[in-house]
Amino acid sequence: MTILSKYSALKQAYDALRESGVDPARLKFDTVLSPTEGVLNDRRTILMGTNNYLGLTFDETCVDAAVEATRSQGTGTTGSRMANGTYKGHEALEEALAAFYGRKHCMVFSTGYQANLGVLSTLVGRGDHLMLDADSHASIYDGSRLGHAEVIRFRHNSPDDLYKRLRRLEGAPGDRLIVVEGIYSMLGDTAPLKEFAAVKRETGAFLLVDEAHSLGVLGETGRGLAEAAGVEADVDFIVGTFSKSLGSVGGFCVADSEDFDIMRIVCRPYMFTASLPPGVVASTITALEKLQAQPHLRHTLMRNAHRLYDGLQRLGFETGPEPNPIVAVAMPDQETAVVFWKMLIEAGLYLNLAVPPATPNNVRLLRASISAAHTTDQIDAALDAFAEVGRQLDFLPTGRRRAGGAL
Ligand SMILES: Cc1ncc(COP(=O)(O)O)c(C=O)c1O
């Protein structure tokens, strides 16, 4: 018996996975060559599971900005903004994000995960009601646990269910905060935001949208689903991350509430952790400029997403419900998912093996994320790999076995 023996059932399942030669938690790249290519087990591999939507991780101006800021200001701030102060870059980044969203305030966090921890545990407290989509990201659930509001889950993407649950609260004291995501990270589906906004208006709730996977992806200017759905005025808080389309690390929340800055002295995941290093801040500011100056990146991204999504559907695979840069392929069971994933890697294609509890409804998925930097040749090579592995496993495209309408 050790202190970790409580995880023995989980360990057994994990050991069985490792014995089959697969260890997704310890997959190690020999090197990463570009936003879309790396070397894995001595083989050049197409990277199609990295959320690098705009392909900016190797952008020369972003890299130069990071190098210059690191040389001039050092590798880290070695503490929180409360203790060690705000650097000019932190303020510039917050101003740039507020301006981009046309909001009065912005707070930058050290990760998107911490942004959700901080915002959700602070905006609502004891006596308030936090309305969470059932398929919310782990950071949203963890943020809800860190705070003291009553947590009420509603059916994924169901404005009707949300409405019903809010109606039940009629007359009860406390604020109501609805939390949904722009693009959901596992299946790539979007929230019906117009309908959620209508529920929010009718019930007097506040609305927060986590645009982690939709910033730089959706909307006329890349602001995300709220912009695409034309409901920005109804959204009170937008949370996002720098770790996807902006190619770095960090998170943020923008808002218009007059007293938003009080968060800086009450929000523990902001106050009690080191602030972002100057190099990260500088590359993020530059990436945000690129996102705005180069709308063609977004257009290429969507073209690429369609090419993969349509191609997989043509091959007969069961995909997520919408052609977005997250393209999920349903697998019938864990064993097929693991073997399929491993064979794709051996064929030179890396994407994510997604299994419960990370997935909704216990589904097993191969999850691809497309980049504007992918070439059509790379996408076609990925489709060829899917077709070939499907044939070898007698899974598809013969049509004999499918995931059986899991998504
Ligand atoms: C919806 C959502 N919110 C927040 C996060 C956390 O972002 P970060 O990687 O910046 O911690 C993620 C990460 O995958 C996410 O999918």
Coordinates of C-alpha atoms and ligand atoms in Angstrom, one line a residue:
M1 CA 0.0 0.0 0.0
T2 CA 1.2 3.5 -0.9
I3 CA -0.5 6.8 -0.6
L4 CA -1.3 6.4 -4.3
S5 CA -2.9 3.0 -4.0
K6 CA -6.3 4.6 -4.3
Y7 CA -5.6 4.9 -8.0
S8 CA -4.9 1.2 -8.5
A9 CA -7.9 0.5 -10.7
L10 CA -6.9 3.3 -13.0
K11 CA -3.2 2.2 -12.9
Q12 CA -4.2 -1.3 -14.1
A13 CA -6.1 0.1 -17.1
Y14 CA -3.1 2.4 -17.8
D15 CA -0.6 -0.5 -17.5
A16 CA -2.7 -2.6 -19.9
L17 CA -2.5 0.3 -22.4
R18 CA 1.3 0.6 -21.9
E19 CA 1.8 -3.1 -22.4
S20 CA 0.1 -2.8 -25.8
G21 CA 3.0 -0.5 -26.6
V22 CA 1.0 2.7 -26.3
D23 CA 1.5 5.5 -23.8
P24 CA -0.2 8.7 -24.8
A25 CA 0.8 10.4 -21.6
R26 CA 4.5 9.9 -22.4
L27 CA 4.6 10.3 -26.1
K28 CA 7.9 12.1 -26.8
F29 CA 8.9 14.0 -30.0
D30 CA 12.6 13.7 -30.9
T31 CA 12.2 17.2 -32.2
V32 CA 9.6 19.6 -33.5
L33 CA 10.5 21.0 -36.9
S34 CA 7.6 23.4 -37.8
P35 CA 4.0 24.0 -36.8
T36 CA 3.0 20.9 -38.8
E37 CA 6.0 18.6 -38.7
G38 CA 8.0 16.8 -36.1
V39 CA 10.2 13.8 -35.7
L40 CA 8.7 11.0 -33.6
N41 CA 10.5 7.6 -33.1
D42 CA 13.0 8.7 -35.8
R43 CA 10.2 9.2 -38.3
R44 CA 9.2 12.6 -39.9
T45 CA 5.6 13.0 -38.7
I46 CA 2.7 15.3 -39.7
L47 CA 1.5 17.1 -36.6
M48 CA -2.3 17.2 -36.6
G49 CA -3.1 17.3 -32.9
T50 CA -1.5 20.4 -31.6
N51 CA -4.3 23.1 -31.6
N52 CA -1.8 25.3 -33.6
Y53 CA -4.7 26.8 -35.5
L54 CA -2.9 29.7 -37.2
G55 CA 0.5 28.0 -37.3
L56 CA 2.2 30.9 -35.6
T57 CA 4.6 28.9 -33.3
F58 CA 7.5 29.4 -35.7
D59 CA 6.5 32.7 -37.1
E60 CA 9.7 34.8 -37.4
T61 CA 8.3 38.0 -36.1
C62 CA 6.8 36.3 -33.1
V63 CA 10.0 34.4 -32.4
D64 CA 12.0 37.7 -32.8
A65 CA 9.7 39.5 -30.4
A66 CA 10.1 36.8 -27.8
V67 CA 13.9 36.7 -28.2
E68 CA 14.2 40.5 -28.0
A69 CA 12.0 40.7 -24.9
T70 CA 13.8 37.9 -23.2
R71 CA 17.2 39.5 -23.9
S72 CA 16.1 42.9 -22.6
Q73 CA 13.9 41.9 -19.7
G74 CA 15.0 38.4 -18.7
T75 CA 13.6 34.9 -18.8
G76 CA 10.9 35.3 -16.2
T77 CA 9.2 37.7 -13.7
T78 CA 9.9 35.3 -10.8
G79 CA 6.7 36.1 -9.1
S80 CA 3.1 37.4 -9.2
R81 CA 2.1 40.8 -10.4
M82 CA 0.9 41.5 -6.9
A83 CA 4.3 40.8 -5.4
N84 CA 6.7 41.6 -8.3
G85 CA 4.8 44.2 -10.2
T86 CA 3.4 44.6 -13.6
Y87 CA 5.8 44.8 -16.6
K88 CA 5.0 47.1 -19.5
G89 CA 4.3 44.1 -21.6
H90 CA 1.6 42.7 -19.3
E91 CA -0.2 46.0 -19.6
A92 CA 0.3 46.3 -23.3
L93 CA -1.1 42.8 -23.8
E94 CA -4.2 43.6 -21.7
E95 CA -4.7 46.8 -23.6
A96 CA -4.3 45.0 -27.0
L97 CA -6.8 42.3 -26.0
A98 CA -9.3 44.8 -24.6
A99 CA -9.0 46.9 -27.9
F100 CA -9.4 43.8 -30.0
Y101 CA -12.6 42.8 -28.3
G102 CA -13.8 46.4 -27.9
R103 CA -14.1 45.9 -24.1
K104 CA -13.1 48.2 -21.3
H105 CA -11.1 45.6 -19.2
C106 CA -8.8 42.7 -19.6
M107 CA -7.0 40.5 -17.2
V108 CA -4.2 38.2 -18.3
F109 CA -3.6 34.9 -16.4
S110 CA -0.7 32.5 -16.6
T111 CA -2.7 29.9 -18.4
G112 CA -6.2 29.5 -19.8
Y113 CA -6.8 26.9 -17.2
Q114 CA -6.1 29.5 -14.5
A115 CA -8.2 32.1 -16.2
N116 CA -11.2 29.7 -15.8
L117 CA -10.2 28.8 -12.2
G118 CA -9.9 32.5 -11.4
V119 CA -12.9 33.9 -13.1
L120 CA -15.4 31.2 -12.2
S121 CA -14.4 31.1 -8.6
T122 CA -14.6 34.8 -8.3
L123 CA -17.5 36.1 -10.3
V124 CA -20.0 33.9 -8.4
G125 CA -19.8 32.9 -4.8
R126 CA -22.0 31.6 -2.0
G127 CA -25.6 32.1 -2.7
D128 CA -25.0 32.4 -6.5
H129 CA -25.8 29.9 -9.2
L130 CA -23.3 28.7 -11.8
M131 CA -25.0 27.2 -14.9
L132 CA -22.5 24.9 -16.7
D133 CA -22.9 23.1 -20.0
A134 CA -22.5 19.3 -19.2
D135 CA -19.6 19.0 -21.7
S136 CA -17.6 21.8 -20.1
H137 CA -13.8 21.7 -20.2
A138 CA -12.1 20.4 -17.0
S139 CA -10.8 23.9 -16.2
I140 CA -14.5 25.1 -16.0
Y141 CA -15.4 22.3 -13.7
D142 CA -12.3 22.9 -11.6
G143 CA -13.1 26.6 -11.4
S144 CA -16.6 25.8 -10.2
R145 CA -15.1 23.6 -7.4
L146 CA -12.8 26.3 -6.3
G147 CA -15.7 28.7 -5.8
H148 CA -18.7 28.4 -3.6
A149 CA -21.6 29.0 -6.0
E150 CA -24.3 26.3 -6.5
V151 CA -23.3 24.4 -9.6
I152 CA -26.2 23.4 -12.0
R153 CA -25.4 21.4 -15.1
F154 CA -27.6 21.7 -18.1
R155 CA -27.7 19.3 -21.2
H156 CA -25.0 20.0 -23.7
N157 CA -25.9 22.7 -26.1
S158 CA -29.5 22.8 -24.9
P159 CA -30.9 26.3 -24.4
D160 CA -34.3 24.7 -23.5
D161 CA -32.8 22.7 -20.7
L162 CA -30.9 25.8 -19.5
Y163 CA -34.1 27.8 -19.6
K164 CA -36.0 25.2 -17.6
R165 CA -33.4 25.1 -14.9
L166 CA -33.2 28.9 -14.7
R167 CA -36.9 29.1 -14.4
R168 CA -36.8 26.7 -11.4
L169 CA -34.6 29.3 -9.7
E170 CA -37.1 32.1 -10.2
G171 CA -37.5 34.1 -7.0
A172 CA -34.3 32.7 -5.5
P173 CA -31.7 35.2 -4.4
G174 CA -28.2 35.3 -6.0
D175 CA -26.6 35.9 -9.4
R176 CA -26.8 33.4 -12.2
L177 CA -23.8 32.9 -14.5
I178 CA -24.2 30.8 -17.6
V179 CA -20.9 29.3 -19.0
V180 CA -20.6 27.9 -22.5
E181 CA -17.7 27.3 -24.9
G182 CA -17.3 28.7 -28.5
I183 CA -16.0 25.5 -30.1
Y184 CA -16.0 22.4 -27.9
S185 CA -12.6 20.9 -27.6
M186 CA -13.4 17.2 -28.2
L187 CA -16.1 17.1 -30.9
G188 CA -15.5 20.5 -32.5
D189 CA -19.2 21.5 -32.2
T190 CA -20.2 25.1 -31.6
A191 CA -22.6 26.4 -28.9
P192 CA -26.0 27.7 -30.2
L193 CA -25.0 31.1 -28.9
K194 CA -27.9 33.1 -30.3
E195 CA -30.4 30.9 -28.4
F196 CA -28.3 31.0 -25.2
A197 CA -28.1 34.8 -25.4
A198 CA -31.9 34.9 -25.7
V199 CA -32.2 32.8 -22.5
K200 CA -29.7 35.0 -20.8
R201 CA -31.7 38.1 -21.7
E202 CA -35.0 36.6 -20.6
T203 CA -33.8 35.3 -17.3
G204 CA -31.5 38.2 -16.3
A205 CA -28.5 35.9 -16.0
F206 CA -24.9 36.8 -16.9
L207 CA -23.2 35.0 -19.8
L208 CA -19.6 33.9 -20.1
V209 CA -18.1 32.3 -23.3
D210 CA -14.9 30.4 -23.3
E211 CA -13.5 31.1 -26.7
A212 CA -10.3 28.9 -26.2
H213 CA -10.7 27.1 -29.5
S214 CA -12.6 29.8 -31.4
L215 CA -10.4 32.9 -31.0
G216 CA -8.7 33.5 -34.3
V217 CA -10.9 30.8 -35.8
L218 CA -14.5 32.1 -36.0
G219 CA -16.0 35.5 -36.7
E220 CA -15.4 38.2 -39.3
T221 CA -12.3 39.5 -37.5
G222 CA -11.4 36.3 -35.5
R223 CA -13.0 37.3 -32.2
G224 CA -14.7 34.0 -31.9
L225 CA -18.2 32.5 -31.8
A226 CA -19.8 35.5 -30.1
E227 CA -18.7 37.6 -33.1
A228 CA -19.8 35.0 -35.6
A229 CA -23.2 34.6 -34.0
G230 CA -23.7 38.4 -33.8
V231 CA -24.3 38.4 -30.0
E232 CA -21.2 40.1 -28.6
A233 CA -23.4 42.6 -26.8
D234 CA -25.1 39.8 -24.8
V235 CA -21.8 38.3 -23.7
D236 CA -20.6 39.7 -20.4
F237 CA -17.3 37.9 -20.1
I238 CA -15.1 36.3 -22.7
V239 CA -12.3 33.9 -21.5
G240 CA -9.6 32.7 -23.9
T241 CA -6.2 31.2 -24.1
F242 CA -2.9 32.0 -25.9
S243 CA -2.0 28.4 -26.1
K244 CA -3.9 27.7 -29.3
S245 CA -4.3 30.2 -32.2
L246 CA -1.7 32.6 -30.6
G247 CA 1.0 29.9 -30.3
S248 CA 2.3 30.7 -26.8
V249 CA 0.9 30.1 -23.3
G250 CA -1.4 32.1 -21.0
G251 CA -5.1 33.1 -20.7
F252 CA -7.3 36.1 -20.3
C253 CA -10.7 37.4 -19.5
V254 CA -12.2 40.6 -21.1
A255 CA -15.3 42.4 -19.8
D256 CA -17.1 45.7 -19.6
S257 CA -18.2 45.7 -16.0
E258 CA -17.1 49.0 -14.4
D259 CA -15.7 47.2 -11.2
F260 CA -13.9 44.4 -13.1
D261 CA -10.5 45.5 -11.7
I262 CA -11.5 44.4 -8.2
M263 CA -10.7 40.9 -9.5
R264 CA -7.0 41.8 -9.3
I265 CA -7.2 41.7 -5.5
V266 CA -9.7 38.9 -4.9
C267 CA -8.9 36.4 -7.7
R268 CA -6.5 33.9 -6.2
P269 CA -5.4 32.1 -9.4
Y270 CA -4.3 35.5 -10.6
M271 CA -2.8 36.8 -7.3
F272 CA -0.8 33.7 -6.1
T273 CA 1.1 32.6 -9.1
A274 CA 3.9 33.9 -11.2
S275 CA 3.0 36.2 -14.1
L276 CA 3.8 35.5 -17.7
P277 CA 7.5 35.9 -18.8
P278 CA 8.4 38.8 -21.0
G279 CA 9.2 36.6 -24.0
V280 CA 5.8 34.9 -23.9
V281 CA 4.0 38.3 -23.5
A282 CA 5.9 39.8 -26.5
S283 CA 5.2 36.9 -28.8
T284 CA 1.6 36.9 -27.8
I285 CA 1.2 40.6 -28.6
T286 CA 2.8 40.0 -32.0
A287 CA 0.6 36.9 -32.7
L288 CA -2.5 39.0 -31.9
E289 CA -1.4 41.6 -34.4
K290 CA -0.9 38.9 -37.0
L291 CA -4.3 37.4 -36.3
Q292 CA -5.8 40.8 -37.1
A293 CA -3.6 41.7 -40.0
Q294 CA -3.8 38.4 -41.8
P295 CA -7.4 37.3 -42.1
H296 CA -6.3 34.9 -44.9
L297 CA -4.9 32.6 -42.2
R298 CA -8.4 32.1 -40.9
H299 CA -9.7 31.5 -44.4
T300 CA -7.0 28.9 -45.1
L301 CA -7.6 27.3 -41.8
M302 CA -11.3 26.8 -42.6
R303 CA -10.5 25.5 -46.1
N304 CA -8.1 23.0 -44.6
A305 CA -10.7 22.0 -41.9
H306 CA -13.3 21.3 -44.7
R307 CA -10.7 19.3 -46.7
L308 CA -10.1 17.0 -43.8
Y309 CA -13.6 16.8 -42.5
D310 CA -15.2 16.2 -46.0
G311 CA -12.5 13.8 -46.9
L312 CA -13.0 11.7 -43.8
Q313 CA -16.8 11.7 -44.3
R314 CA -16.3 10.6 -47.9
L315 CA -14.2 7.7 -46.7
G316 CA -17.1 6.8 -44.5
F317 CA -15.8 7.7 -41.1
E318 CA -18.1 9.1 -38.5
T319 CA -17.0 12.6 -37.6
G320 CA -18.2 15.3 -35.2
P321 CA -21.2 17.3 -36.2
E322 CA -19.6 20.4 -37.8
P323 CA -16.6 21.0 -40.1
N324 CA -14.4 23.0 -37.7
P325 CA -10.6 22.9 -37.1
I326 CA -11.2 20.3 -34.5
V327 CA -12.1 17.1 -36.4
A328 CA -13.1 14.2 -34.3
V329 CA -13.4 10.6 -35.6
A330 CA -15.5 8.2 -33.6
M331 CA -14.0 4.8 -32.7
P332 CA -16.3 1.9 -31.7
D333 CA -14.3 0.9 -28.6
Q334 CA -11.1 1.6 -26.7
E335 CA -9.1 -1.3 -28.3
T336 CA -9.8 -0.1 -31.9
A337 CA -9.1 3.5 -30.9
V338 CA -5.7 2.6 -29.4
V339 CA -4.6 0.4 -32.3
F340 CA -5.9 2.8 -34.9
W341 CA -4.0 5.7 -33.2
K342 CA -0.8 3.7 -33.0
M343 CA -1.0 2.7 -36.6
L344 CA -1.5 6.3 -37.7
I345 CA 1.6 7.3 -35.8
E346 CA 3.5 4.4 -37.5
A347 CA 2.2 5.8 -40.8
G348 CA 3.6 9.2 -39.9
L349 CA 0.5 11.0 -38.7
Y350 CA 0.2 12.3 -35.1
L351 CA -3.2 13.3 -33.7
N352 CA -4.8 12.9 -30.3
L353 CA -6.2 9.7 -28.8
A354 CA -9.1 11.0 -26.7
V355 CA -10.8 8.6 -24.2
P356 CA -13.0 9.1 -21.1
P357 CA -13.0 11.0 -18.8
A358 CA -11.7 13.6 -21.3
T359 CA -14.5 12.9 -23.8
P360 CA -18.3 13.4 -23.5
N361 CA -20.7 10.5 -23.3
N362 CA -17.8 8.0 -22.9
V363 CA -17.0 8.1 -26.6
R364 CA -13.6 7.1 -27.9
L365 CA -12.1 9.5 -30.4
L366 CA -9.3 10.1 -32.7
R367 CA -9.1 13.9 -32.5
A368 CA -7.4 16.0 -35.2
S369 CA -6.8 19.7 -35.0
I370 CA -6.1 21.4 -38.3
S371 CA -3.8 24.4 -38.9
A372 CA -3.7 27.1 -41.5
A373 CA -0.1 26.0 -41.9
H374 CA -1.0 22.5 -43.1
T375 CA -0.5 22.0 -46.8
T376 CA -3.1 20.2 -49.0
D377 CA -0.5 17.5 -49.5
Q378 CA -0.3 16.9 -45.7
I379 CA -4.1 16.8 -45.4
D380 CA -4.3 14.3 -48.3
A381 CA -1.5 12.2 -46.7
A382 CA -3.5 12.2 -43.5
L383 CA -6.6 11.0 -45.4
D384 CA -4.6 8.3 -47.1
A385 CA -3.3 7.2 -43.7
F386 CA -6.9 7.0 -42.4
A387 CA -8.0 5.0 -45.4
E388 CA -5.1 2.6 -45.3
V389 CA -5.3 1.9 -41.5
G390 CA -9.1 1.6 -41.8
R391 CA -8.6 -1.0 -44.5
Q392 CA -6.0 -2.9 -42.5
L393 CA -8.2 -3.0 -39.5
D394 CA -11.2 -4.0 -41.6
F395 CA -12.8 -0.9 -40.1
L396 CA -13.4 1.2 -43.2
P397 CA -13.9 2.1 -46.0
T398 CA -15.4 -1.3 -46.5
G399 CA -18.3 -0.1 -44.4
R400 CA -18.4 -3.3 -42.4
R401 CA -17.7 -1.8 -39.1
R402 CA -18.4 1.8 -38.0
A403 CA -18.5 3.5 -34.6
G404 CA -22.3 3.0 -34.6
G405 CA -23.6 6.6 -34.4
A406 CA -21.6 7.5 -31.3
L407 CA -21.4 11.2 -32.1
Ligands
LIG1 C1 -12.3 25.1 -23.6 C2 -10.9 25.2 -22.9 N1 -10.8 26.2 -22.0 C3 -9.6 26.3 -21.4 C4 -8.5 25.6 -21.7 C5 -7.2 25.8 -21.0 O1 -6.2 26.4 -21.8 P1 -4.7 26.5 -21.4 O2 -4.0 25.4 -22.3 O3 -4.3 27.8 -21.8 O4 -4.5 26.2 -20.0 C6 -8.6 24.6 -22.7 C7 -7.4 23.8 -23.1 O5 -7.4 22.9 -23.9 C8 -9.8 24.4 -23.3 O6 -10.0 23.5 -24.3

